[in-house]
């Protein structure tokens, strides 16, 4: 369930939990592999290029071609942090269409096992952002996109088992 936390009129945070059936470590590893992401979610992620650094490394810059609300978009992000032991990765959006409406935009994705040793896991998407002005909507539709992508990724991972 999406949850909003507002800091000021322009700053905000959104998060959502998505249950998956795939093992958390496999889901996390897919997040660090752009070539797998574009295969799993071709409806949303249509291509990427590594602008700087190495895929799956902190500091790397990746430019994505994606579709949001039916419109082709481009964004460049930097991998800010990674913790493979905790299945956590953080991306900061630094350029592109998204940055026309936001001063800052940070995704954190954390994948944890389900409680009680049950198979699968929970993907927590957390977005911290600052809009450029009051006319810019809070990014709930981007959070919905993350949910849809998570389900597509889960489906691909399950088909490989």
PDB file of C-alpha atoms in Angstrom:
ATOM      1  CA  UNK A   1       0.000   0.000   0.000  1.00  0.00           C
ATOM      2  CA  UNK A   2       1.377   3.398  -0.968  1.00  0.00           C
ATOM      3  CA  UNK A   3       2.102   5.710   1.880  1.00  0.00           C
ATOM      4  CA  UNK A   4       2.888   9.421   1.642  1.00  0.00           C
ATOM      5  CA  UNK A   5       4.966  11.417   4.100  1.00  0.00           C
ATOM      6  CA  UNK A   6       5.175  15.165   3.500  1.00  0.00           C
ATOM      7  CA  UNK A   7       8.084  17.220   4.847  1.00  0.00           C
ATOM      8  CA  UNK A   8       7.270  20.652   3.445  1.00  0.00           C
ATOM      9  CA  UNK A   9       4.967  21.821   0.745  1.00  0.00           C
ATOM     10  CA  UNK A  10       7.512  20.901  -1.957  1.00  0.00           C
ATOM     11  CA  UNK A  11       9.341  17.982  -0.359  1.00  0.00           C
ATOM     12  CA  UNK A  12       7.841  14.572   0.060  1.00  0.00           C
ATOM     13  CA  UNK A  13       8.382  10.871   0.449  1.00  0.00           C
ATOM     14  CA  UNK A  14       6.375   7.980  -0.936  1.00  0.00           C
ATOM     15  CA  UNK A  15       6.796   4.287  -0.390  1.00  0.00           C
ATOM     16  CA  UNK A  16       5.142   1.051  -1.306  1.00  0.00           C
ATOM     17  CA  UNK A  17       5.687  -2.621  -0.474  1.00  0.00           C
ATOM     18  CA  UNK A  18       5.318  -5.222  -3.213  1.00  0.00           C
ATOM     19  CA  UNK A  19       5.174  -8.921  -2.358  1.00  0.00           C
ATOM     20  CA  UNK A  20       7.194 -11.151  -4.679  1.00  0.00           C
ATOM     21  CA  UNK A  21       7.458 -14.903  -5.060  1.00  0.00           C
ATOM     22  CA  UNK A  22      11.051 -14.909  -6.310  1.00  0.00           C
ATOM     23  CA  UNK A  23      13.973 -15.082  -3.874  1.00  0.00           C
ATOM     24  CA  UNK A  24      14.972 -11.601  -2.621  1.00  0.00           C
ATOM     25  CA  UNK A  25      18.620 -12.005  -3.665  1.00  0.00           C
ATOM     26  CA  UNK A  26      17.643 -12.819  -7.259  1.00  0.00           C
ATOM     27  CA  UNK A  27      15.335  -9.801  -7.404  1.00  0.00           C
ATOM     28  CA  UNK A  28      18.091  -7.550  -6.021  1.00  0.00           C
ATOM     29  CA  UNK A  29      20.598  -8.851  -8.566  1.00  0.00           C
ATOM     30  CA  UNK A  30      18.180  -8.072 -11.381  1.00  0.00           C
ATOM     31  CA  UNK A  31      18.028  -4.467 -10.114  1.00  0.00           C
ATOM     32  CA  UNK A  32      21.785  -4.236 -10.647  1.00  0.00           C
ATOM     33  CA  UNK A  33      21.637  -5.640 -14.202  1.00  0.00           C
ATOM     34  CA  UNK A  34      20.101  -3.156 -16.694  1.00  0.00           C
ATOM     35  CA  UNK A  35      20.098  -5.709 -19.509  1.00  0.00           C
ATOM     36  CA  UNK A  36      17.817  -7.968 -17.448  1.00  0.00           C
ATOM     37  CA  UNK A  37      15.564  -5.082 -16.421  1.00  0.00           C
ATOM     38  CA  UNK A  38      14.853  -4.108 -20.023  1.00  0.00           C
ATOM     39  CA  UNK A  39      14.013  -7.744 -20.859  1.00  0.00           C
ATOM     40  CA  UNK A  40      11.717  -8.126 -17.843  1.00  0.00           C
ATOM     41  CA  UNK A  41       9.907  -4.807 -18.270  1.00  0.00           C
ATOM     42  CA  UNK A  42       9.984  -3.878 -21.999  1.00  0.00           C
ATOM     43  CA  UNK A  43       6.654  -2.062 -21.667  1.00  0.00           C
ATOM     44  CA  UNK A  44       8.350   0.452 -19.330  1.00  0.00           C
ATOM     45  CA  UNK A  45      12.152   0.266 -19.743  1.00  0.00           C
ATOM     46  CA  UNK A  46      13.043   0.476 -23.410  1.00  0.00           C
ATOM     47  CA  UNK A  47      16.779   0.888 -23.335  1.00  0.00           C
ATOM     48  CA  UNK A  48      19.771   2.095 -21.379  1.00  0.00           C
ATOM     49  CA  UNK A  49      23.357   3.229 -21.760  1.00  0.00           C
ATOM     50  CA  UNK A  50      26.145   3.368 -19.216  1.00  0.00           C
ATOM     51  CA  UNK A  51      27.480   6.928 -19.267  1.00  0.00           C
ATOM     52  CA  UNK A  52      30.153   6.500 -16.638  1.00  0.00           C
ATOM     53  CA  UNK A  53      31.506   3.743 -14.439  1.00  0.00           C
ATOM     54  CA  UNK A  54      30.572   0.097 -14.434  1.00  0.00           C
ATOM     55  CA  UNK A  55      27.143  -1.532 -14.312  1.00  0.00           C
ATOM     56  CA  UNK A  56      26.217  -2.486 -10.771  1.00  0.00           C
ATOM     57  CA  UNK A  57      28.800  -0.231  -9.078  1.00  0.00           C
ATOM     58  CA  UNK A  58      28.316   2.765  -6.799  1.00  0.00           C
ATOM     59  CA  UNK A  59      28.947   6.009  -8.687  1.00  0.00           C
ATOM     60  CA  UNK A  60      27.949   4.609 -12.084  1.00  0.00           C
ATOM     61  CA  UNK A  61      25.792   6.802 -14.311  1.00  0.00           C
ATOM     62  CA  UNK A  62      23.083   5.096 -16.359  1.00  0.00           C
ATOM     63  CA  UNK A  63      20.733   6.762 -18.819  1.00  0.00           C
ATOM     64  CA  UNK A  64      17.361   5.078 -19.257  1.00  0.00           C
ATOM     65  CA  UNK A  65      14.763   5.358 -21.997  1.00  0.00           C
ATOM     66  CA  UNK A  66      11.442   4.575 -20.369  1.00  0.00           C
ATOM     67  CA  UNK A  67       7.697   5.111 -20.724  1.00  0.00           C
ATOM     68  CA  UNK A  68       5.742   6.917 -18.026  1.00  0.00           C
ATOM     69  CA  UNK A  69       2.067   7.786 -18.342  1.00  0.00           C
ATOM     70  CA  UNK A  70       2.224   6.682 -21.988  1.00  0.00           C
ATOM     71  CA  UNK A  71       5.013   9.134 -22.875  1.00  0.00           C
ATOM     72  CA  UNK A  72       8.609   8.299 -23.810  1.00  0.00           C
ATOM     73  CA  UNK A  73      11.001   9.725 -21.223  1.00  0.00           C
ATOM     74  CA  UNK A  74      14.746   9.835 -20.602  1.00  0.00           C
ATOM     75  CA  UNK A  75      16.489   9.993 -17.237  1.00  0.00           C
ATOM     76  CA  UNK A  76      20.088   9.707 -16.061  1.00  0.00           C
ATOM     77  CA  UNK A  77      20.689   8.276 -12.627  1.00  0.00           C
ATOM     78  CA  UNK A  78      23.673   7.663 -10.398  1.00  0.00           C
ATOM     79  CA  UNK A  79      23.928   4.615  -8.181  1.00  0.00           C
ATOM     80  CA  UNK A  80      24.331   6.255  -4.765  1.00  0.00           C
ATOM     81  CA  UNK A  81      24.571   3.196  -2.529  1.00  0.00           C
ATOM     82  CA  UNK A  82      24.460  -0.589  -2.662  1.00  0.00           C
ATOM     83  CA  UNK A  83      24.383  -3.198   0.065  1.00  0.00           C
ATOM     84  CA  UNK A  84      24.209  -6.742  -1.358  1.00  0.00           C
ATOM     85  CA  UNK A  85      23.956  -8.252   2.145  1.00  0.00           C
ATOM     86  CA  UNK A  86      20.767  -6.258   2.755  1.00  0.00           C
ATOM     87  CA  UNK A  87      19.559  -6.411  -0.883  1.00  0.00           C
ATOM     88  CA  UNK A  88      19.436  -2.597  -0.981  1.00  0.00           C
ATOM     89  CA  UNK A  89      20.221  -0.207  -3.807  1.00  0.00           C
ATOM     90  CA  UNK A  90      19.760   3.550  -4.082  1.00  0.00           C
ATOM     91  CA  UNK A  91      19.525   5.638  -7.264  1.00  0.00           C
ATOM     92  CA  UNK A  92      19.627   9.437  -7.541  1.00  0.00           C
ATOM     93  CA  UNK A  93      18.061  10.952 -10.652  1.00  0.00           C
ATOM     94  CA  UNK A  94      20.386  13.696 -11.900  1.00  0.00           C
ATOM     95  CA  UNK A  95      19.265  14.633 -15.428  1.00  0.00           C
ATOM     96  CA  UNK A  96      16.472  14.159 -17.917  1.00  0.00           C
ATOM     97  CA  UNK A  97      12.725  14.638 -18.155  1.00  0.00           C
ATOM     98  CA  UNK A  98      12.064  13.955 -14.477  1.00  0.00           C
ATOM     99  CA  UNK A  99      14.397  16.738 -13.422  1.00  0.00           C
ATOM    100  CA  UNK A 100      12.258  19.291 -15.279  1.00  0.00           C
ATOM    101  CA  UNK A 101       9.726  18.933 -12.451  1.00  0.00           C
ATOM    102  CA  UNK A 102      11.880  17.942  -9.464  1.00  0.00           C
ATOM    103  CA  UNK A 103      14.889  19.543  -7.767  1.00  0.00           C
ATOM    104  CA  UNK A 104      15.872  16.194  -6.299  1.00  0.00           C
ATOM    105  CA  UNK A 105      14.700  12.622  -6.700  1.00  0.00           C
ATOM    106  CA  UNK A 106      16.049   9.586  -4.864  1.00  0.00           C
ATOM    107  CA  UNK A 107      14.851   5.969  -5.183  1.00  0.00           C
ATOM    108  CA  UNK A 108      15.748   3.424  -2.519  1.00  0.00           C
ATOM    109  CA  UNK A 109      14.849  -0.211  -3.125  1.00  0.00           C
ATOM    110  CA  UNK A 110      15.181  -2.755  -0.322  1.00  0.00           C
ATOM    111  CA  UNK A 111      14.238  -6.418  -0.811  1.00  0.00           C
ATOM    112  CA  UNK A 112      13.650  -8.514   2.295  1.00  0.00           C
ATOM    113  CA  UNK A 113      12.611 -12.145   2.847  1.00  0.00           C
ATOM    114  CA  UNK A 114       9.036 -12.836   3.861  1.00  0.00           C
ATOM    115  CA  UNK A 115       8.391 -13.354   7.569  1.00  0.00           C
ATOM    116  CA  UNK A 116       8.433 -16.858   8.993  1.00  0.00           C
ATOM    117  CA  UNK A 117      10.797 -18.321   6.408  1.00  0.00           C
ATOM    118  CA  UNK A 118       8.107 -18.442   3.725  1.00  0.00           C
ATOM    119  CA  UNK A 119       9.344 -18.345   0.106  1.00  0.00           C
ATOM    120  CA  UNK A 120       9.531 -15.011  -1.681  1.00  0.00           C
ATOM    121  CA  UNK A 121      10.033 -11.549  -0.326  1.00  0.00           C
ATOM    122  CA  UNK A 122       8.891  -7.966  -0.055  1.00  0.00           C
ATOM    123  CA  UNK A 123      10.230  -5.151  -2.233  1.00  0.00           C
ATOM    124  CA  UNK A 124      10.065  -1.754  -0.538  1.00  0.00           C
ATOM    125  CA  UNK A 125      10.274   1.157  -2.968  1.00  0.00           C
ATOM    126  CA  UNK A 126      10.957   4.481  -1.244  1.00  0.00           C
ATOM    127  CA  UNK A 127      11.027   7.780  -3.124  1.00  0.00           C
ATOM    128  CA  UNK A 128      12.299  11.013  -1.559  1.00  0.00           C
ATOM    129  CA  UNK A 129      11.817  14.085  -3.731  1.00  0.00           C
ATOM    130  CA  UNK A 130      11.511  17.834  -3.944  1.00  0.00           C
ATOM    131  CA  UNK A 131       9.182  19.355  -6.530  1.00  0.00           C
ATOM    132  CA  UNK A 132      10.188  22.567  -8.296  1.00  0.00           C
ATOM    133  CA  UNK A 133       6.849  24.215  -7.410  1.00  0.00           C
ATOM    134  CA  UNK A 134       3.315  23.569  -6.177  1.00  0.00           C
ATOM    135  CA  UNK A 135       2.045  22.965  -9.734  1.00  0.00           C
ATOM    136  CA  UNK A 136       4.015  19.715 -10.008  1.00  0.00           C
ATOM    137  CA  UNK A 137       2.084  16.647  -8.865  1.00  0.00           C
ATOM    138  CA  UNK A 138       3.476  14.289  -6.271  1.00  0.00           C
ATOM    139  CA  UNK A 139       4.967  11.276  -8.127  1.00  0.00           C
ATOM    140  CA  UNK A 140       2.351   8.664  -7.218  1.00  0.00           C
ATOM    141  CA  UNK A 141       2.197   7.457 -10.828  1.00  0.00           C
ATOM    142  CA  UNK A 142       5.938   6.716 -10.721  1.00  0.00           C
ATOM    143  CA  UNK A 143       5.372   4.629  -7.615  1.00  0.00           C
ATOM    144  CA  UNK A 144       2.647   2.729  -9.504  1.00  0.00           C
ATOM    145  CA  UNK A 145       5.172   2.167 -12.301  1.00  0.00           C
ATOM    146  CA  UNK A 146       7.595   0.667  -9.743  1.00  0.00           C
ATOM    147  CA  UNK A 147       4.864  -1.749  -8.593  1.00  0.00           C
ATOM    148  CA  UNK A 148       4.148  -2.856 -12.164  1.00  0.00           C
ATOM    149  CA  UNK A 149       7.862  -3.262 -12.905  1.00  0.00           C
ATOM    150  CA  UNK A 150       8.314  -5.321  -9.726  1.00  0.00           C
ATOM    151  CA  UNK A 151       5.550  -7.694 -10.780  1.00  0.00           C
ATOM    152  CA  UNK A 152       7.057  -8.064 -14.270  1.00  0.00           C
ATOM    153  CA  UNK A 153      10.502  -8.700 -12.797  1.00  0.00           C
ATOM    154  CA  UNK A 154       9.073 -11.278 -10.397  1.00  0.00           C
ATOM    155  CA  UNK A 155       7.306 -13.046 -13.240  1.00  0.00           C
ATOM    156  CA  UNK A 156      10.510 -13.235 -15.295  1.00  0.00           C
ATOM    157  CA  UNK A 157      12.510 -14.549 -12.359  1.00  0.00           C
ATOM    158  CA  UNK A 158       9.900 -17.218 -11.654  1.00  0.00           C
ATOM    159  CA  UNK A 159       9.888 -18.327 -15.292  1.00  0.00           C
ATOM    160  CA  UNK A 160      13.649 -19.005 -15.027  1.00  0.00           C
ATOM    161  CA  UNK A 161      13.255 -21.348 -12.043  1.00  0.00           C
TER     162      UNK A 161
END
